[in-house]
Coordinates of C-alpha atoms in Angstrom, one line a residue:
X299 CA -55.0 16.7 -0.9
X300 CA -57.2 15.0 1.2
X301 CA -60.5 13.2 1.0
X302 CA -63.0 12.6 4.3
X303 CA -60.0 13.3 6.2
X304 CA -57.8 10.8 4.9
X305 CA -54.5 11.8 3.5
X306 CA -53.6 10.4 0.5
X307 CA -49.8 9.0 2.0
X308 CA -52.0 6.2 3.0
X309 CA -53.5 5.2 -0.5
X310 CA -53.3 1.4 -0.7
X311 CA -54.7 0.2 3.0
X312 CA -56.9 -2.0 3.6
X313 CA -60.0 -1.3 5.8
X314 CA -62.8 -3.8 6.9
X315 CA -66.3 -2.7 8.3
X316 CA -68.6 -4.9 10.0
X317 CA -72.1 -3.4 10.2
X318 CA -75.9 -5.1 9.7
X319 CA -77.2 -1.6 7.6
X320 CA -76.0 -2.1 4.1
X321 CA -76.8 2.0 3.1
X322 CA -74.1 2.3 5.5
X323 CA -71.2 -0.3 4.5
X324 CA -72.2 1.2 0.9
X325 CA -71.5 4.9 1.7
X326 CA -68.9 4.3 4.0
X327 CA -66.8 2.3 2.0
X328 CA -67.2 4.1 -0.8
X329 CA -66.2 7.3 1.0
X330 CA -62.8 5.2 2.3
X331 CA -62.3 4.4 -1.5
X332 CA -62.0 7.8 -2.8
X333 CA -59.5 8.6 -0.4
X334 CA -57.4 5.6 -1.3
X335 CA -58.2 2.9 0.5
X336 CA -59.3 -0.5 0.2
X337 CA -62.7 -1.1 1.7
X338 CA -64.7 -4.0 2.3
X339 CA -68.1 -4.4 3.8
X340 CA -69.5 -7.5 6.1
X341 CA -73.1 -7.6 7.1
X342 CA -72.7 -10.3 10.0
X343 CA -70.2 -11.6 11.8
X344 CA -70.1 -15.4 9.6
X345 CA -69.0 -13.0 6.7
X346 CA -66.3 -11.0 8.4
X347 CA -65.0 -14.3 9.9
X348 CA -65.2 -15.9 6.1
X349 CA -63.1 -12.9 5.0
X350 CA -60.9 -12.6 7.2
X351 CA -59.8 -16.4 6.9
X352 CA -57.8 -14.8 3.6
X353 CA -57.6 -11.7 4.3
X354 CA -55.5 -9.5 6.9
X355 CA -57.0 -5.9 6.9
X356 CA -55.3 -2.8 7.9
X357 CA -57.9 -1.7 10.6
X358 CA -61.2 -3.3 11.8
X359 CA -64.5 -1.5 12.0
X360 CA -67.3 -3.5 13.9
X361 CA -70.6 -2.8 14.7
X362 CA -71.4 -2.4 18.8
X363 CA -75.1 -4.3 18.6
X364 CA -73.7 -7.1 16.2
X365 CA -71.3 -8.2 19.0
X366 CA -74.1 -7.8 21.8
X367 CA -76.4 -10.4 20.3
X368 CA -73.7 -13.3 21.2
X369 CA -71.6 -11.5 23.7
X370 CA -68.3 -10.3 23.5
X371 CA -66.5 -13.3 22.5
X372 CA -67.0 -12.7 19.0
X373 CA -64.8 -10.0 18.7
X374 CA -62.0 -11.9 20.6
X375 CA -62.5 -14.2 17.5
X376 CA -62.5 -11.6 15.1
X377 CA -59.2 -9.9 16.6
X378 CA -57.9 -12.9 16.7
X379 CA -57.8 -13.4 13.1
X380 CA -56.4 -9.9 12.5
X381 CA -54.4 -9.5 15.7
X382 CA -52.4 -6.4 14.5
X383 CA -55.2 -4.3 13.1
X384 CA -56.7 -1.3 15.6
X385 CA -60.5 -2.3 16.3
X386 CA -63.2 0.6 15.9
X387 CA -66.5 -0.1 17.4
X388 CA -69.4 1.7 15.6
X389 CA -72.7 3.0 17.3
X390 CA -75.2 4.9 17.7
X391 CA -74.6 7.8 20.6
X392 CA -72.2 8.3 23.3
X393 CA -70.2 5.3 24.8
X394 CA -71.9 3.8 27.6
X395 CA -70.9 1.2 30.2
X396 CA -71.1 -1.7 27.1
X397 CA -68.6 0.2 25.5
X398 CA -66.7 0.4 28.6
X399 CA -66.8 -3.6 29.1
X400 CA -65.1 -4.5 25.6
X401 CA -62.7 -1.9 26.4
X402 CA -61.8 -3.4 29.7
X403 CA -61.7 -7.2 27.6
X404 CA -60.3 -6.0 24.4
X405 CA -57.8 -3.5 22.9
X406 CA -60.2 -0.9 21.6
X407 CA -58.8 1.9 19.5
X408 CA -61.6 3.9 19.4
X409 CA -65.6 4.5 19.3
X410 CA -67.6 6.0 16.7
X411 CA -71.0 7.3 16.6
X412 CA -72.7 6.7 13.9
X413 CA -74.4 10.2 14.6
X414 CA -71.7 12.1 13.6
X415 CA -71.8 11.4 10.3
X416 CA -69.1 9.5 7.9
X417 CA -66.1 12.4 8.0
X418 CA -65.6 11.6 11.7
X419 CA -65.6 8.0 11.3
X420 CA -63.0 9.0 8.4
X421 CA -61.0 10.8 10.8
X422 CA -61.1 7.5 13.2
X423 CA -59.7 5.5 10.2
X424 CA -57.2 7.7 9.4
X425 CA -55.7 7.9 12.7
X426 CA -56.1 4.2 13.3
X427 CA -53.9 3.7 9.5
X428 CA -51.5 5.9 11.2
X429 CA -50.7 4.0 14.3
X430 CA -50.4 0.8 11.8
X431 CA -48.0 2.5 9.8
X432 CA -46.2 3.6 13.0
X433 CA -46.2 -0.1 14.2
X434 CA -45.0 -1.3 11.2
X435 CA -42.1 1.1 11.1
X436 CA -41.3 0.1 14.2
X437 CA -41.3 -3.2 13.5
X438 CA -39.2 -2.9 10.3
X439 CA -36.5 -1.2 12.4
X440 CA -36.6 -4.0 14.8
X441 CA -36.1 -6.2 12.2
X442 CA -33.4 -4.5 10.4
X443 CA -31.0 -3.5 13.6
X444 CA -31.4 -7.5 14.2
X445 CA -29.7 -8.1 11.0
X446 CA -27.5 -5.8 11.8
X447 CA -26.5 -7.5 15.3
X448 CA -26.7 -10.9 14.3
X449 CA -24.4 -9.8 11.6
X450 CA -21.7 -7.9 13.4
X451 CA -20.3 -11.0 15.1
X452 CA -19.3 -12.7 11.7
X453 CA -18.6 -9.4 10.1
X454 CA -15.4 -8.8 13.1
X455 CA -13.9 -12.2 13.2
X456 CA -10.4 -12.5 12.0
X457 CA -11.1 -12.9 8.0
X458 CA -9.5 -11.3 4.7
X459 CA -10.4 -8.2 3.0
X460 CA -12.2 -10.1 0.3
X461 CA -14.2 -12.6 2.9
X462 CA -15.7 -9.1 4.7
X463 CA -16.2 -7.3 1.5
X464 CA -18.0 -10.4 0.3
X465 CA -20.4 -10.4 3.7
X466 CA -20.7 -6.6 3.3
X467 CA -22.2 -7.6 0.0
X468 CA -24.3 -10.0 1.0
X469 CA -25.7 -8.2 4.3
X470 CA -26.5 -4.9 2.2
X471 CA -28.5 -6.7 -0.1
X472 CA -30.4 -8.3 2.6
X473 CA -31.1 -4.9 4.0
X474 CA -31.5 -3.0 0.7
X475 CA -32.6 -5.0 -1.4
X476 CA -32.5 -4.1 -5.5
X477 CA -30.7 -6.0 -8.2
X478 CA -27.3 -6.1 -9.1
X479 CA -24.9 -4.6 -6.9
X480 CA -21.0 -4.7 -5.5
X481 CA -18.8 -3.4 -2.5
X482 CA -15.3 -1.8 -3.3
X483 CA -12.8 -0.6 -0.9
X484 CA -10.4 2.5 -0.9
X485 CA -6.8 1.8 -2.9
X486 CA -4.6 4.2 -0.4
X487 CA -4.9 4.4 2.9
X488 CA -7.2 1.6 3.4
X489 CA -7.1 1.9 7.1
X490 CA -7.9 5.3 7.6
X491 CA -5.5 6.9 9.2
X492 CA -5.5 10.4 10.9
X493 CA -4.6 13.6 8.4
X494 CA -1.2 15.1 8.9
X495 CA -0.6 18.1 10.6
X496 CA -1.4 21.5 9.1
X497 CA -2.1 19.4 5.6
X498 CA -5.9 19.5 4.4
X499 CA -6.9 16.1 3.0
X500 CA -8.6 16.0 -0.3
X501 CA -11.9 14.0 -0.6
X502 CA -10.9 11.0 -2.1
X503 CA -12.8 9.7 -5.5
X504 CA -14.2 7.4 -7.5
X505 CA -11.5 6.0 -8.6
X506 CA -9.8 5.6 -5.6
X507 CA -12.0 2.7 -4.8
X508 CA -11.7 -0.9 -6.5
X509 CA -14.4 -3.6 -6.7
X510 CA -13.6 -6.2 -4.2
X511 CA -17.0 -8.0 -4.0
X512 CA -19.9 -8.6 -7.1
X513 CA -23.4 -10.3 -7.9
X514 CA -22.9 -9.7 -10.9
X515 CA -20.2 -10.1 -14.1
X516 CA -21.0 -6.4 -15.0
X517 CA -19.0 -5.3 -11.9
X518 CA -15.5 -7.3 -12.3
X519 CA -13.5 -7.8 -9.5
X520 CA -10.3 -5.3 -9.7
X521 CA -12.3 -2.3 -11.4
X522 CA -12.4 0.5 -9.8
X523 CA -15.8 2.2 -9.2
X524 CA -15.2 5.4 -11.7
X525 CA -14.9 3.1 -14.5
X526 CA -18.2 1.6 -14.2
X527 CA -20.4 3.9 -16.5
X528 CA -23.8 2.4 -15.0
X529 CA -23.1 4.4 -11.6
X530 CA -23.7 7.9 -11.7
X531 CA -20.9 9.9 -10.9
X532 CA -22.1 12.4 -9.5
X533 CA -24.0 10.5 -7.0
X534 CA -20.6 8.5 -5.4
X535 CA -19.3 12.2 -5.5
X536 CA -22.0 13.5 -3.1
X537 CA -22.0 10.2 -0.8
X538 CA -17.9 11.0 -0.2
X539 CA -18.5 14.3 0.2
X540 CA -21.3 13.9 2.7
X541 CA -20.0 10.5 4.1
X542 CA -24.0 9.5 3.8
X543 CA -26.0 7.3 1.9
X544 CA -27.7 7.9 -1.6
X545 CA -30.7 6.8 -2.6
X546 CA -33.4 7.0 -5.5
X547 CA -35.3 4.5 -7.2
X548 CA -32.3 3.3 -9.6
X549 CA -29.6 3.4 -7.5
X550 CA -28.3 3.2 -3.7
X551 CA -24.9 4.0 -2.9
X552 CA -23.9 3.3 0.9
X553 CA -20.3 4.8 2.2
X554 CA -18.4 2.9 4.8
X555 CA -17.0 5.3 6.8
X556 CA -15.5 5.4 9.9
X557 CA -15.5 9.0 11.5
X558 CA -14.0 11.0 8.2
X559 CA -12.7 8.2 6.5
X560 CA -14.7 6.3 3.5
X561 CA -12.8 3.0 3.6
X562 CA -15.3 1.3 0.8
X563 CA -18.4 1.7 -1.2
X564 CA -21.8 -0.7 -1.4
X565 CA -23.5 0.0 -4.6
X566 CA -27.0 -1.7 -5.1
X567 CA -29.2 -1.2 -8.4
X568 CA -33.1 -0.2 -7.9
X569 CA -33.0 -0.5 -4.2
X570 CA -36.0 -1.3 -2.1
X571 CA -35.1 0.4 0.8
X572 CA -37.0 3.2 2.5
X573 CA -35.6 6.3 4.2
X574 CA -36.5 4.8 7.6
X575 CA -33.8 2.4 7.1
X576 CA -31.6 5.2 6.5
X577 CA -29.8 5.4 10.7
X578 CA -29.5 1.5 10.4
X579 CA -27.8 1.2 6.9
X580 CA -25.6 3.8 8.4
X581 CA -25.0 1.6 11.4
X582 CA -24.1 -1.0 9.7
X583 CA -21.9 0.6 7.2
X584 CA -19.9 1.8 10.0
X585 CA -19.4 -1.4 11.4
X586 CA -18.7 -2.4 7.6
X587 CA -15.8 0.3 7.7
X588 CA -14.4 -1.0 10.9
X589 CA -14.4 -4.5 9.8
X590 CA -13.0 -3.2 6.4
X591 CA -9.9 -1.8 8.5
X592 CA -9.5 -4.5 10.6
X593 CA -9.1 -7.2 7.8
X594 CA -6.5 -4.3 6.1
X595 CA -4.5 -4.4 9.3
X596 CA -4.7 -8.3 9.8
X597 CA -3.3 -8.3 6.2
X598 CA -0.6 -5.7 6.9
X599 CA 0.6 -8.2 9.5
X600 CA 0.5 -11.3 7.4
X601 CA 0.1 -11.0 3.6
X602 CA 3.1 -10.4 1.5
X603 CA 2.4 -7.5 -0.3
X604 CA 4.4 -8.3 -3.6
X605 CA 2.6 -11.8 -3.7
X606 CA -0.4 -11.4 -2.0
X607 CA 0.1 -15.3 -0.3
X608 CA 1.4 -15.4 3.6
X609 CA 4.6 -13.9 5.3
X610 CA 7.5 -16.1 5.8
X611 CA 6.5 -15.3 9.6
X612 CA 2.5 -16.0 9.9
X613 CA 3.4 -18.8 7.0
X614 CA 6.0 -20.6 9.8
X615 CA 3.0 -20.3 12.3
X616 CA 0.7 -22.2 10.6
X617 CA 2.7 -25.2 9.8
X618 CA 3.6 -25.1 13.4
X619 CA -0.4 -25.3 13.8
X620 CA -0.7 -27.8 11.3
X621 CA 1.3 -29.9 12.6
X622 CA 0.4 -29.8 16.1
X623 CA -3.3 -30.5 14.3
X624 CA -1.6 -33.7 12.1
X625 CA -0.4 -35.0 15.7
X626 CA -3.7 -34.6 17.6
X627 CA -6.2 -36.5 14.4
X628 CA -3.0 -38.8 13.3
X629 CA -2.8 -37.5 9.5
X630 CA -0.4 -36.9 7.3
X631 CA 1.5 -33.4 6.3
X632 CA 3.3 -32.5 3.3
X633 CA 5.2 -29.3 2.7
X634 CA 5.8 -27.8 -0.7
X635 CA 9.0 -25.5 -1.4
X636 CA 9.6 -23.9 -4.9
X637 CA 11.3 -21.2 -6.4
X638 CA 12.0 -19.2 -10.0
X639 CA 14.7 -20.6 -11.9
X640 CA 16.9 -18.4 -13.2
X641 CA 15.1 -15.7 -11.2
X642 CA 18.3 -13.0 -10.8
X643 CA 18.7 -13.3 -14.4
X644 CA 15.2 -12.8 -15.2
X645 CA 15.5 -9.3 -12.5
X646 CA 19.1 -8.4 -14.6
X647 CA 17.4 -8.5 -17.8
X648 CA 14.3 -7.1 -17.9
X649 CA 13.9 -5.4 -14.3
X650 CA 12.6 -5.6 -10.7
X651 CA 8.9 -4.6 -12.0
X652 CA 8.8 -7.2 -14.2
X653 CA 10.6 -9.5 -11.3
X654 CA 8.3 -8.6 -9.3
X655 CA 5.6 -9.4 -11.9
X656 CA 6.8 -12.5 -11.9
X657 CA 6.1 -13.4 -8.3
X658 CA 2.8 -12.2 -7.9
X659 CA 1.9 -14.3 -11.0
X660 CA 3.3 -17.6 -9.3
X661 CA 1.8 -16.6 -6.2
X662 CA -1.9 -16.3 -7.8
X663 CA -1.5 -19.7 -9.3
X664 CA -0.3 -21.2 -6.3
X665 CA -3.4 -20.2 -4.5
X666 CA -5.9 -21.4 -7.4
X667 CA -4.0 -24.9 -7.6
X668 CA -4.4 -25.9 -4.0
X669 CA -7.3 -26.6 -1.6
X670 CA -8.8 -23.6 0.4
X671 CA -7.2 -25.9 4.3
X672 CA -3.8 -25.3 2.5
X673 CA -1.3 -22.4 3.1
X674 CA 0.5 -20.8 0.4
X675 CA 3.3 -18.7 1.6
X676 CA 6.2 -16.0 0.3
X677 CA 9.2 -18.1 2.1
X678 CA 11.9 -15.2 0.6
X679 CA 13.4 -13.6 -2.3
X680 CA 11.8 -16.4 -5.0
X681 CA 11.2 -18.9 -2.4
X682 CA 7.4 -20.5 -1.5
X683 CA 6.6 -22.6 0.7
X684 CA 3.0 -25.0 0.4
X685 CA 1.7 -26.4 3.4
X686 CA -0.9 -29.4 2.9
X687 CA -2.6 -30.8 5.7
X688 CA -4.2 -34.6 5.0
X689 CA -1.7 -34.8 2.0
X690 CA 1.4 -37.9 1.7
X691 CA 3.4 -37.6 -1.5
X692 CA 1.2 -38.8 -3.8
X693 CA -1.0 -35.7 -2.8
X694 CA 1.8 -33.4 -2.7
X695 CA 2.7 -34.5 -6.0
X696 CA -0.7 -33.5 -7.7
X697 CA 0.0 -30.2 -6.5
X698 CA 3.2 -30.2 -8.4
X699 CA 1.9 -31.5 -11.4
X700 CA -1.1 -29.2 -11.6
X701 CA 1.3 -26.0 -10.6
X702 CA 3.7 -27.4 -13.6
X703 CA 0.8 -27.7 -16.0
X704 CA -0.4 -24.0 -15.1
X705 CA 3.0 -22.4 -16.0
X706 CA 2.9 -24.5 -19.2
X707 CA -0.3 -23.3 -20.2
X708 CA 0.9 -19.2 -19.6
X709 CA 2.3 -19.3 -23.1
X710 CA -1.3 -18.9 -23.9
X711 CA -2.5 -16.6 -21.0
X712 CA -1.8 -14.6 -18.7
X713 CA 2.2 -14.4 -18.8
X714 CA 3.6 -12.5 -21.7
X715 CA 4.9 -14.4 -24.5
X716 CA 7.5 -11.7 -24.8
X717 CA 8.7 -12.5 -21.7
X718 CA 11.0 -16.0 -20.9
X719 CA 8.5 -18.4 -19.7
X720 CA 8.7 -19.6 -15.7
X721 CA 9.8 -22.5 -14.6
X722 CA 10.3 -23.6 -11.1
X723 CA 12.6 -26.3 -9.2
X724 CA 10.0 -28.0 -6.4
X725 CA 11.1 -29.9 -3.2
X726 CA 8.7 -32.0 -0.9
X727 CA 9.0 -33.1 2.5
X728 CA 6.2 -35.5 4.1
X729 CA 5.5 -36.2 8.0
X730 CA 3.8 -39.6 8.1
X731 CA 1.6 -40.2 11.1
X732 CA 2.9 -44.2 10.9
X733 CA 1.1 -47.4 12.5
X734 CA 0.7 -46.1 15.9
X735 CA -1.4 -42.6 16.3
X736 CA 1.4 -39.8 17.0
X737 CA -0.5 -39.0 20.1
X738 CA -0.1 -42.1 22.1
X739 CA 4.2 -42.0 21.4
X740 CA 4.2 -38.9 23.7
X741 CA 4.7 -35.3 23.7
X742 CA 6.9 -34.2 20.5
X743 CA 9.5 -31.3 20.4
X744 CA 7.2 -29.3 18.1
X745 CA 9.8 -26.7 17.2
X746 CA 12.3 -29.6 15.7
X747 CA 9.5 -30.9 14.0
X748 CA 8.6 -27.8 12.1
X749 CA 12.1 -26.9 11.5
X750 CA 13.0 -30.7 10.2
X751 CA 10.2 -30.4 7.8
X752 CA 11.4 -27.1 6.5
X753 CA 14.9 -28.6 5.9
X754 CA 14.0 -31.6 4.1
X755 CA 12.2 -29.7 1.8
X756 CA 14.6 -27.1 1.0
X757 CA 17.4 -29.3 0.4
X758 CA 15.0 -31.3 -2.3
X759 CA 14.2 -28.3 -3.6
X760 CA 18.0 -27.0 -3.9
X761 CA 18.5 -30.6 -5.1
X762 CA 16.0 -30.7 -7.9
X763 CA 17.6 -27.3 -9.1
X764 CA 20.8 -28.9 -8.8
X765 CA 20.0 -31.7 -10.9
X766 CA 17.7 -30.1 -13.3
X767 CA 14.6 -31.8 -12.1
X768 CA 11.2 -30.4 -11.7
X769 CA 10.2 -32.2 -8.8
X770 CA 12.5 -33.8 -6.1
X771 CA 11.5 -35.4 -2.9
X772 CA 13.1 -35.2 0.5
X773 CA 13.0 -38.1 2.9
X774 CA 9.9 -38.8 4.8
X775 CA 10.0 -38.2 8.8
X776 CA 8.3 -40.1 11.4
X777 CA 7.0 -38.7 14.6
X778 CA 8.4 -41.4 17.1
X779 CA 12.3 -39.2 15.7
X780 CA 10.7 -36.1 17.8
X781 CA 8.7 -37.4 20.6
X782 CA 10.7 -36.2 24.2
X783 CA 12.8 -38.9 25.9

């Protein structure tokens, strides 16, 4: 339905008219009103000015003569103040070579005459609310594919699976808006790889995907999405199926895909987004899927599957790293090296699940107990090694003790009380950076270096077993023992 021309898509605009006859603001805005917009009159140019020092109208509407009795500067001042809003000029008959002066000083976007009657200016106004509407698309997209590049960069760099899906999170919301939300990624085949030959790949479901990334404690970390009730179901079914988005006023549910696979899921409650964001939210959610299989492979490479902490491999890199770092800013490194007691009897007795169990436990709480510069890693079998940068023995130590107290405290948490509490035998090994900063002693053999600390802590940790200690210490090395004669 339309009024005076004026569809009602465009309810809610804002018009202002600038025009000395009052009969006519009166008639004319109450014409614009009917059809949905908001309409205010001005009799003079002071009043326009005085309104338009608050408010920011959708189009402008001025009167030809009231801009000829002080030139044309006044409507520079009065586009000025509203610099985005398409300018009518109003009068009465054709245009003449007045007309044809503003237009040459000013962007006009059109000329009424006042002769035609109301329904024509309507039609002026209506075309004018379309080119804002256009503009402002326009400039939402703009805005939005910004986000979208300015986020790419951070979204690609070498990260874990729970850093991007935590960034995926927080870029969708940014672009969608709504409430509550989380990103999950796909359980099996995370990375997407292509079908086998001559077998016909089943769409994958809801509960193939687990929450990696909330905003919220309703969506906990480790569910997968088929379990949470507040999410239609039938809604993640179509977005698979389609590999496209899914919007309505309560919910928004964003695939990651990358060409036929859905690596992960962005769910956002009563999302504000509008269905010209659609091609960027797609955008980004393929680069979301790409970055989701890059941080799968990067984890492949380095993450212990059993234990979810570093390889012994990428774990040996980064102490060589850390050290080479300790040399360069003269600070002090401390390694860590732990492992089950009793460990093959524990595997004998009640199995390799529960064995197995038993590491990925040890391995969480190593990676609570120590700061987020250290490196926790999965050394072999039982074995872990701890690598702590800025740490002597005394820091090393709190580690220990806080690792010690953790496993004391499963009685009463997370490990079964069914099953024979774990204990661990712990070894430490310290690099001091001495009196004189390494640096300035010469060039050390680095691979020695790494492989000395390794040693000393080993052997304290085969001693402490040995001995029936918790906690042994290994001697402490000094750089000036490695530097290069």
């Amino acid at each position: 339905m339309t009024v005076a021309g004026i569809p009602r898509t465009k309810q809610g605009l804002t018009v202002l008219l600038v025009d000395s006859d009052p009969r006519f603001l009166t008639d004319s805005c109450k014409q614009l009103a009917e059809a949905g917009c908001k309409a205010w009159g001005a009799e003079d140019l002071i009043a326009a000015a005085n309104f338009l020092a608050d408010q920011r109208p959708d189009v402008l509407v001025v009167e030809l003569e009231l801009l000829e009795m002080d030139g044309a500067e006044p409507l520079a001042d009065l586009k000025a103040r509203a610099p985005t809003a398409p300018t009518i000029l109003l009068g009465s008959g054709p245009p003449d070579e007045r007309l044809r002066e503003l237009q040459r000083l000013h962007d006009i976007y059109g000329y009424h005459d006042k002769l035609q009657g109301n329904d024509a200016l309507a039609l002026w106004v209506s075309a004018a609310l379309t080119t804002t509407q256009q503009q402002e698309l326009i400039q939402r997209t703009r805005q939005r594919l910004r986000q979208v590049i300015d986020a790419v960069p951070d979204l690609h760099r070498i990260q874990s699976l729970d850093e991007v899906l935590s960034a995926v999170l927080e870029q969708v919301d940014a672009l969608v808006g709504g409430q509550n939300g989380f990103v999950a990624a796909r359980l099996s085949d995370p990375v997407g790889k292509p079908p086998i030959v001559d077998y016909e790949e089943v769409v994958q479901s809801s509960d193939d995907y687990v929450i990696g990334a909330a905003n919220s404690d309703v969506y906990a970390r480790g569910t997968t999405v088929d379990r949470i009730k507040a999410v239609p179901a039938q809604m993640v079914r179509r977005a698979l199926e389609e590999r496209s988005h899914v919007l309505d006023a309560r919910h928004g549910i964003l695939p990651l895909a990358l060409a036929e696979h859905v690596l992960g899921l962005a769910y956002v409650e009563k999302p504000c987004s509008r269905e010209s964001d659609v091609e960027v939210l797609q955008l980004y959610g393929n680069q979301a899927a790409a970055a989701i299989r890059n941080a799968v492979l990067y984890e492949l490479a380095t993450v212990d599957s059993t234990t979810r902490v570093f390889r012994k491999s990428f774990t040996l890199e980064r102490l060589r790293q850390t050290i080479k770092l300790a040399w360069r800013k003269a600070l002090p490194v401390s390694a860590l090296m732990l492992d089950i007691d009793q460990f093959k009897k524990l595997n004998d007795e009640h199995g390799h699940v529960v064995g197995d169990r038993a590491l990925r436990h040890l391995g969480n709480l190593l990676k609570q107990k120590v700061r987020d510069s250290d490196v926790v890693g999965r050394f072999g079998g039982d074995e872990f090694l701890v690598i702590l940068i800025d740490a002597d023995y005394e820091g090393v130590k709190i580690v220990a003790d806080r690792l010690r107290d953790a496993l004391a405290s499963d009685r009463k948490g997370s490990w079964p009380s069914s099953l024979p509490a774990l204990r661990v035998s712990m070894g430490t090994a310290t690099l001091d950076p001495g009196d004189v900063p390494p640096f300035e002693l010469g060039f050390p053999d680095f691979p020695a270096v790494v492989e000395s600390v390794v040693a000393e802590a080993d052997a304290a940790m085969y001693r402490a077993r040995r001995e029936r200690q918790r906690l042994s210490s290994g001697r402490t090395l000094f750089w000036p023992d490695f530097v290069k004669r």
